[in-house]
Short mmCIF file of C-alpha atoms in Angstrom, two decimals:
data_model
loop_
_atom_site.label_atom_id
_atom_site.label_comp_id
_atom_site.label_asym_id
_atom_site.label_seq_id
_atom_site.Cartn_x
_atom_site.Cartn_y
_atom_site.Cartn_z
CA ASP M 1 0.00 0.00 0.00
CA ALA M 2 1.33 3.44 -0.91
CA GLY M 3 0.09 5.04 2.28
CA VAL M 4 -1.43 8.51 2.45
CA ILE M 5 -0.11 10.71 -0.33
CA GLN M 6 0.16 14.48 -0.08
CA SER M 7 1.27 17.10 -2.56
CA PRO M 8 3.12 19.32 -2.76
CA ARG M 9 5.68 18.46 -0.09
CA HIS M 10 6.85 22.04 0.14
CA GLU M 11 5.10 25.24 -0.88
CA VAL M 12 6.46 28.76 -0.69
CA THR M 13 4.09 31.53 -1.64
CA GLU M 14 3.54 35.21 -1.13
CA MET M 15 0.94 36.70 1.12
CA GLY M 16 -2.39 37.05 -0.63
CA GLN M 17 -1.91 34.12 -2.99
CA GLU M 18 -4.18 31.09 -3.11
CA VAL M 19 -2.72 27.82 -1.88
CA THR M 20 -4.16 24.36 -2.58
CA LEU M 21 -2.96 21.29 -0.73
CA ARG M 22 -3.87 17.83 -1.94
CA CYS M 23 -4.36 14.46 -0.28
CA LYS M 24 -5.02 10.92 -1.41
CA PRO M 25 -6.07 8.70 1.50
CA ILE M 26 -5.35 5.00 1.83
CA SER M 27 -7.70 2.99 -0.37
CA GLY M 28 -10.66 1.66 1.61
CA HIS M 29 -10.38 4.17 4.44
CA ASN M 30 -13.64 5.99 5.11
CA SER M 31 -12.35 8.80 7.33
CA LEU M 32 -10.06 11.68 6.41
CA PHE M 33 -8.57 14.37 8.61
CA TRP M 34 -6.66 17.58 7.90
CA TYR M 35 -4.29 18.80 10.62
CA ARG M 36 -2.01 21.78 11.04
CA GLN M 37 1.18 21.51 13.10
CA THR M 38 3.19 24.39 14.55
CA MET M 39 5.77 24.53 17.30
CA MET M 40 3.54 26.68 19.47
CA ARG M 41 0.24 24.84 19.12
CA GLY M 42 1.24 21.31 18.16
CA LEU M 43 -1.11 19.23 16.01
CA GLU M 44 -4.54 20.80 15.56
CA LEU M 45 -7.47 19.17 13.79
CA LEU M 46 -8.84 21.43 11.06
CA ILE M 47 -11.57 19.31 9.51
CA TYR M 48 -12.87 15.73 9.52
CA PHE M 49 -14.62 13.92 6.65
CA ASN M 50 -16.47 10.63 6.95
CA ASN M 51 -17.54 8.87 3.74
CA ASN M 52 -16.64 12.08 1.84
CA VAL M 53 -18.97 14.24 3.95
CA PRO M 54 -17.57 17.01 6.17
CA ILE M 55 -18.59 16.12 9.72
CA ASP M 56 -16.65 18.62 11.82
CA ASP M 57 -15.02 21.78 10.50
CA SER M 58 -14.90 23.58 13.85
CA GLY M 59 -11.12 23.65 13.69
CA MET M 60 -10.96 25.62 10.45
CA PRO M 61 -9.47 28.91 11.59
CA GLU M 62 -11.49 31.28 9.43
CA ASP M 63 -13.31 31.69 6.15
CA ARG M 64 -10.04 31.85 4.26
CA PHE M 65 -9.76 28.09 4.76
CA SER M 66 -11.92 25.61 2.87
CA ALA M 67 -11.75 21.87 2.26
CA LYS M 68 -13.44 19.49 -0.14
CA MET M 69 -13.61 15.78 -0.68
CA PRO M 70 -15.24 15.16 -4.06
CA ASN M 71 -14.65 11.41 -3.92
CA ALA M 72 -13.24 8.71 -1.67
CA SER M 73 -9.72 9.02 -3.08
CA PHE M 74 -9.08 12.76 -3.10
CA SER M 75 -9.31 15.80 -0.84
CA THR M 76 -8.10 19.38 -1.03
CA LEU M 77 -7.44 22.07 1.54
CA LYS M 78 -7.46 25.59 0.15
CA ILE M 79 -6.29 28.83 1.72
CA GLN M 80 -7.37 32.01 -0.02
CA PRO M 81 -5.89 34.52 0.56
CA SER M 82 -2.87 33.15 2.39
CA GLU M 83 -1.19 35.02 5.25
CA PRO M 84 2.23 34.63 6.91
CA ARG M 85 0.58 33.21 10.06
CA ASP M 86 -0.65 30.26 7.96
CA SER M 87 2.94 29.03 7.71
CA ALA M 88 2.95 25.52 9.19
CA VAL M 89 3.10 21.85 8.27
CA TYR M 90 -0.25 20.54 7.08
CA PHE M 91 -0.91 16.83 7.51
CA CYS M 92 -3.61 14.70 6.03
CA ALA M 93 -4.51 11.45 7.81
CA SER M 94 -6.93 8.65 7.06
CA SER M 95 -8.43 5.76 8.97
CA SER M 96 -10.91 2.94 8.65
CA GLY M 97 -12.73 3.79 11.87
CA GLN M 98 -15.66 1.55 12.62
CA GLY M 99 -17.65 4.16 14.47
CA ALA M 100 -17.36 7.10 16.81
CA ASN M 101 -17.04 4.97 19.92
CA PHE M 102 -14.31 2.58 18.79
CA PRO M 103 -10.58 3.23 19.05
CA TYR M 104 -8.86 3.44 15.69
CA GLU M 105 -5.42 4.20 14.32
CA GLN M 106 -4.83 7.17 12.07
CA TYR M 107 -2.31 6.98 9.23
CA PHE M 108 -0.59 10.25 8.43
CA GLY M 109 0.72 11.47 5.12
CA PRO M 110 4.20 13.03 4.86
CA GLY M 111 2.82 16.55 5.20
CA THR M 112 3.09 19.78 3.24
CA ARG M 113 5.42 22.43 4.64
CA LEU M 114 3.83 25.77 3.79
CA THR M 115 5.74 29.02 4.00
CA VAL M 116 3.90 32.27 3.32
CA THR M 117 6.16 35.31 2.96
CA GLY N 1 -11.67 20.21 29.53
CA GLN N 2 -9.38 18.61 26.98
CA ASN N 3 -5.95 19.73 28.17
CA ILE N 4 -3.21 17.21 27.57
CA ASP N 5 0.10 17.78 29.32
CA GLN N 6 3.47 16.26 28.52
CA PRO N 7 6.99 17.34 29.38
CA THR N 8 8.50 19.41 26.61
CA GLU N 9 11.91 17.76 26.46
CA MET N 10 13.76 14.78 27.93
CA THR N 11 17.28 13.47 27.56
CA ALA N 12 18.46 9.92 28.17
CA THR N 13 21.45 7.72 27.42
CA GLU N 14 21.63 4.91 24.88
CA GLY N 15 20.72 1.60 26.51
CA ALA N 16 18.77 3.22 29.33
CA ILE N 17 15.04 3.21 30.11
CA VAL N 18 12.93 6.36 29.85
CA GLN N 19 9.34 7.06 30.91
CA ILE N 20 7.34 9.80 29.20
CA ASN N 21 4.29 10.90 31.16
CA CYS N 22 1.02 12.27 29.87
CA THR N 23 -1.86 13.68 31.90
CA TYR N 24 -5.20 14.65 30.52
CA GLN N 25 -8.53 16.08 31.59
CA THR N 26 -11.38 14.87 29.48
CA SER N 27 -14.92 13.85 30.27
CA GLY N 28 -14.75 10.68 28.21
CA PHE N 29 -12.65 8.96 25.64
CA ASN N 30 -12.32 5.90 23.46
CA GLY N 31 -8.60 5.44 23.86
CA LEU N 32 -5.21 6.94 24.67
CA PHE N 33 -2.71 6.83 21.83
CA TRP N 34 1.01 7.31 21.51
CA TYR N 35 2.63 8.42 18.27
CA GLN N 36 6.30 8.84 17.37
CA GLN N 37 7.39 11.69 15.13
CA HIS N 38 10.92 12.06 13.81
CA ALA N 39 11.99 15.55 12.80
CA GLY N 40 10.53 16.53 9.45
CA GLU N 41 8.42 13.39 9.21
CA ALA N 42 4.83 12.34 9.82
CA PRO N 43 3.60 10.93 13.14
CA THR N 44 3.51 7.14 13.20
CA PHE N 45 1.42 4.98 15.51
CA LEU N 46 3.15 3.30 18.46
CA SER N 47 0.48 2.01 20.79
CA TYR N 48 -2.89 2.59 22.37
CA ASN N 49 -4.69 1.82 25.63
CA VAL N 50 -8.41 1.52 26.09
CA LEU N 51 -8.55 -0.14 29.50
CA ASP N 52 -6.43 0.45 32.58
CA GLY N 53 -3.12 -1.35 32.69
CA LEU N 54 0.01 -1.97 30.74
CA GLU N 55 0.28 -2.78 27.03
CA GLU N 56 3.62 -4.12 25.84
CA LYS N 57 4.89 -3.93 22.29
CA GLY N 58 8.51 -4.94 21.89
CA ARG N 59 10.79 -2.38 23.54
CA PHE N 60 7.85 -0.02 24.10
CA SER N 61 5.12 -0.26 26.73
CA SER N 62 2.24 2.07 27.48
CA PHE N 63 0.26 2.36 30.70
CA LEU N 64 -3.13 3.91 31.38
CA SER N 65 -5.05 4.88 34.51
CA ARG N 66 -8.39 6.31 33.47
CA SER N 67 -9.40 7.31 37.00
CA LYS N 68 -6.24 9.38 37.36
CA GLY N 69 -6.22 10.75 33.81
CA TYR N 70 -2.68 9.50 33.44
CA SER N 71 -0.65 7.55 30.93
CA TYR N 72 3.00 6.87 30.33
CA LEU N 73 5.12 5.49 27.52
CA LEU N 74 8.08 3.39 28.59
CA LEU N 75 10.98 2.95 26.20
CA ASN N 76 13.43 0.16 27.08
CA GLU N 77 16.98 -0.35 25.82
CA LEU N 78 17.09 3.07 24.21
CA GLN N 79 18.67 3.36 20.79
CA MET N 80 19.89 6.44 18.97
CA LYS N 81 17.06 6.07 16.47
CA ASP N 82 14.57 6.63 19.33
CA SER N 83 15.47 10.33 19.29
CA ALA N 84 12.15 11.83 18.22
CA SER N 85 9.05 13.56 19.52
CA TYR N 86 6.46 11.43 21.27
CA LEU N 87 2.86 12.60 21.03
CA CYS N 88 0.16 11.61 23.47
CA ALA N 89 -3.38 11.79 22.05
CA VAL N 90 -6.80 11.24 23.52
CA GLN N 91 -9.48 9.94 21.20
CA ARG N 92 -12.92 11.31 21.93
CA THR N 93 -15.58 9.93 19.56
CA TYR N 94 -13.92 10.39 16.15
CA LYS N 95 -11.54 13.13 17.28
CA TYR N 96 -7.95 12.93 18.40
CA ILE N 97 -6.77 15.65 20.75
CA PHE N 98 -2.99 15.78 20.71
CA GLY N 99 -0.57 16.99 23.31
CA THR N 100 2.25 19.20 22.08
CA GLY N 101 4.67 16.29 22.33
CA THR N 102 7.82 15.38 24.25
CA ARG N 103 11.10 15.81 22.40
CA LEU N 104 13.40 12.94 23.42
CA LYS N 105 17.12 13.18 22.82
CA VAL N 106 19.15 9.96 23.15
CA LEU N 107 22.84 10.47 23.86
CA ALA N 108 25.62 8.00 23.06
#
């Protein structure tokens, strides 16, 4: 299995530009998560999809952030317009959780290191 | 509350044993997870506890006391490759809430 795939691995952009991060979850996994990691705040959940439907987007910082999952094998996280404070590593993770009350392991992609200047 | 507390940094010597503690305040959870994250890489799953007690997995063991809101990860026979961050996470329904991680440095 190829694992969770993310692209690009690194992105450097100027403030005000649109940024799109991409994720391909592990085949057969029904749950997908987008996280942001910074030194100060650690790993923060941005949004959670189950069976391609957004279930919880309470972690999305503001309207500049949006995420979609048009099918079971692809998701995007978009920031428009980007700001320097968005600089972080963005991880996508997937799992085959059997339900909200069962423990499950999450598999993380390699991450996208975003730098906004 | 959902605060998860871990020490920020620890240092230990190759071949030694180290215990990384994690305390949490949460009204309910499905499990307590430990992830390892090497610098510049993704977190990878190490272990999880659902019930009280010790779970052993090779050189690593994890302990949970739900009544005390306390867990620890025990690393035996430390190796240089164990230098990494160790993240404690509480699963609540579908959500993981992560601590900020403990950066472990293993010295020769």
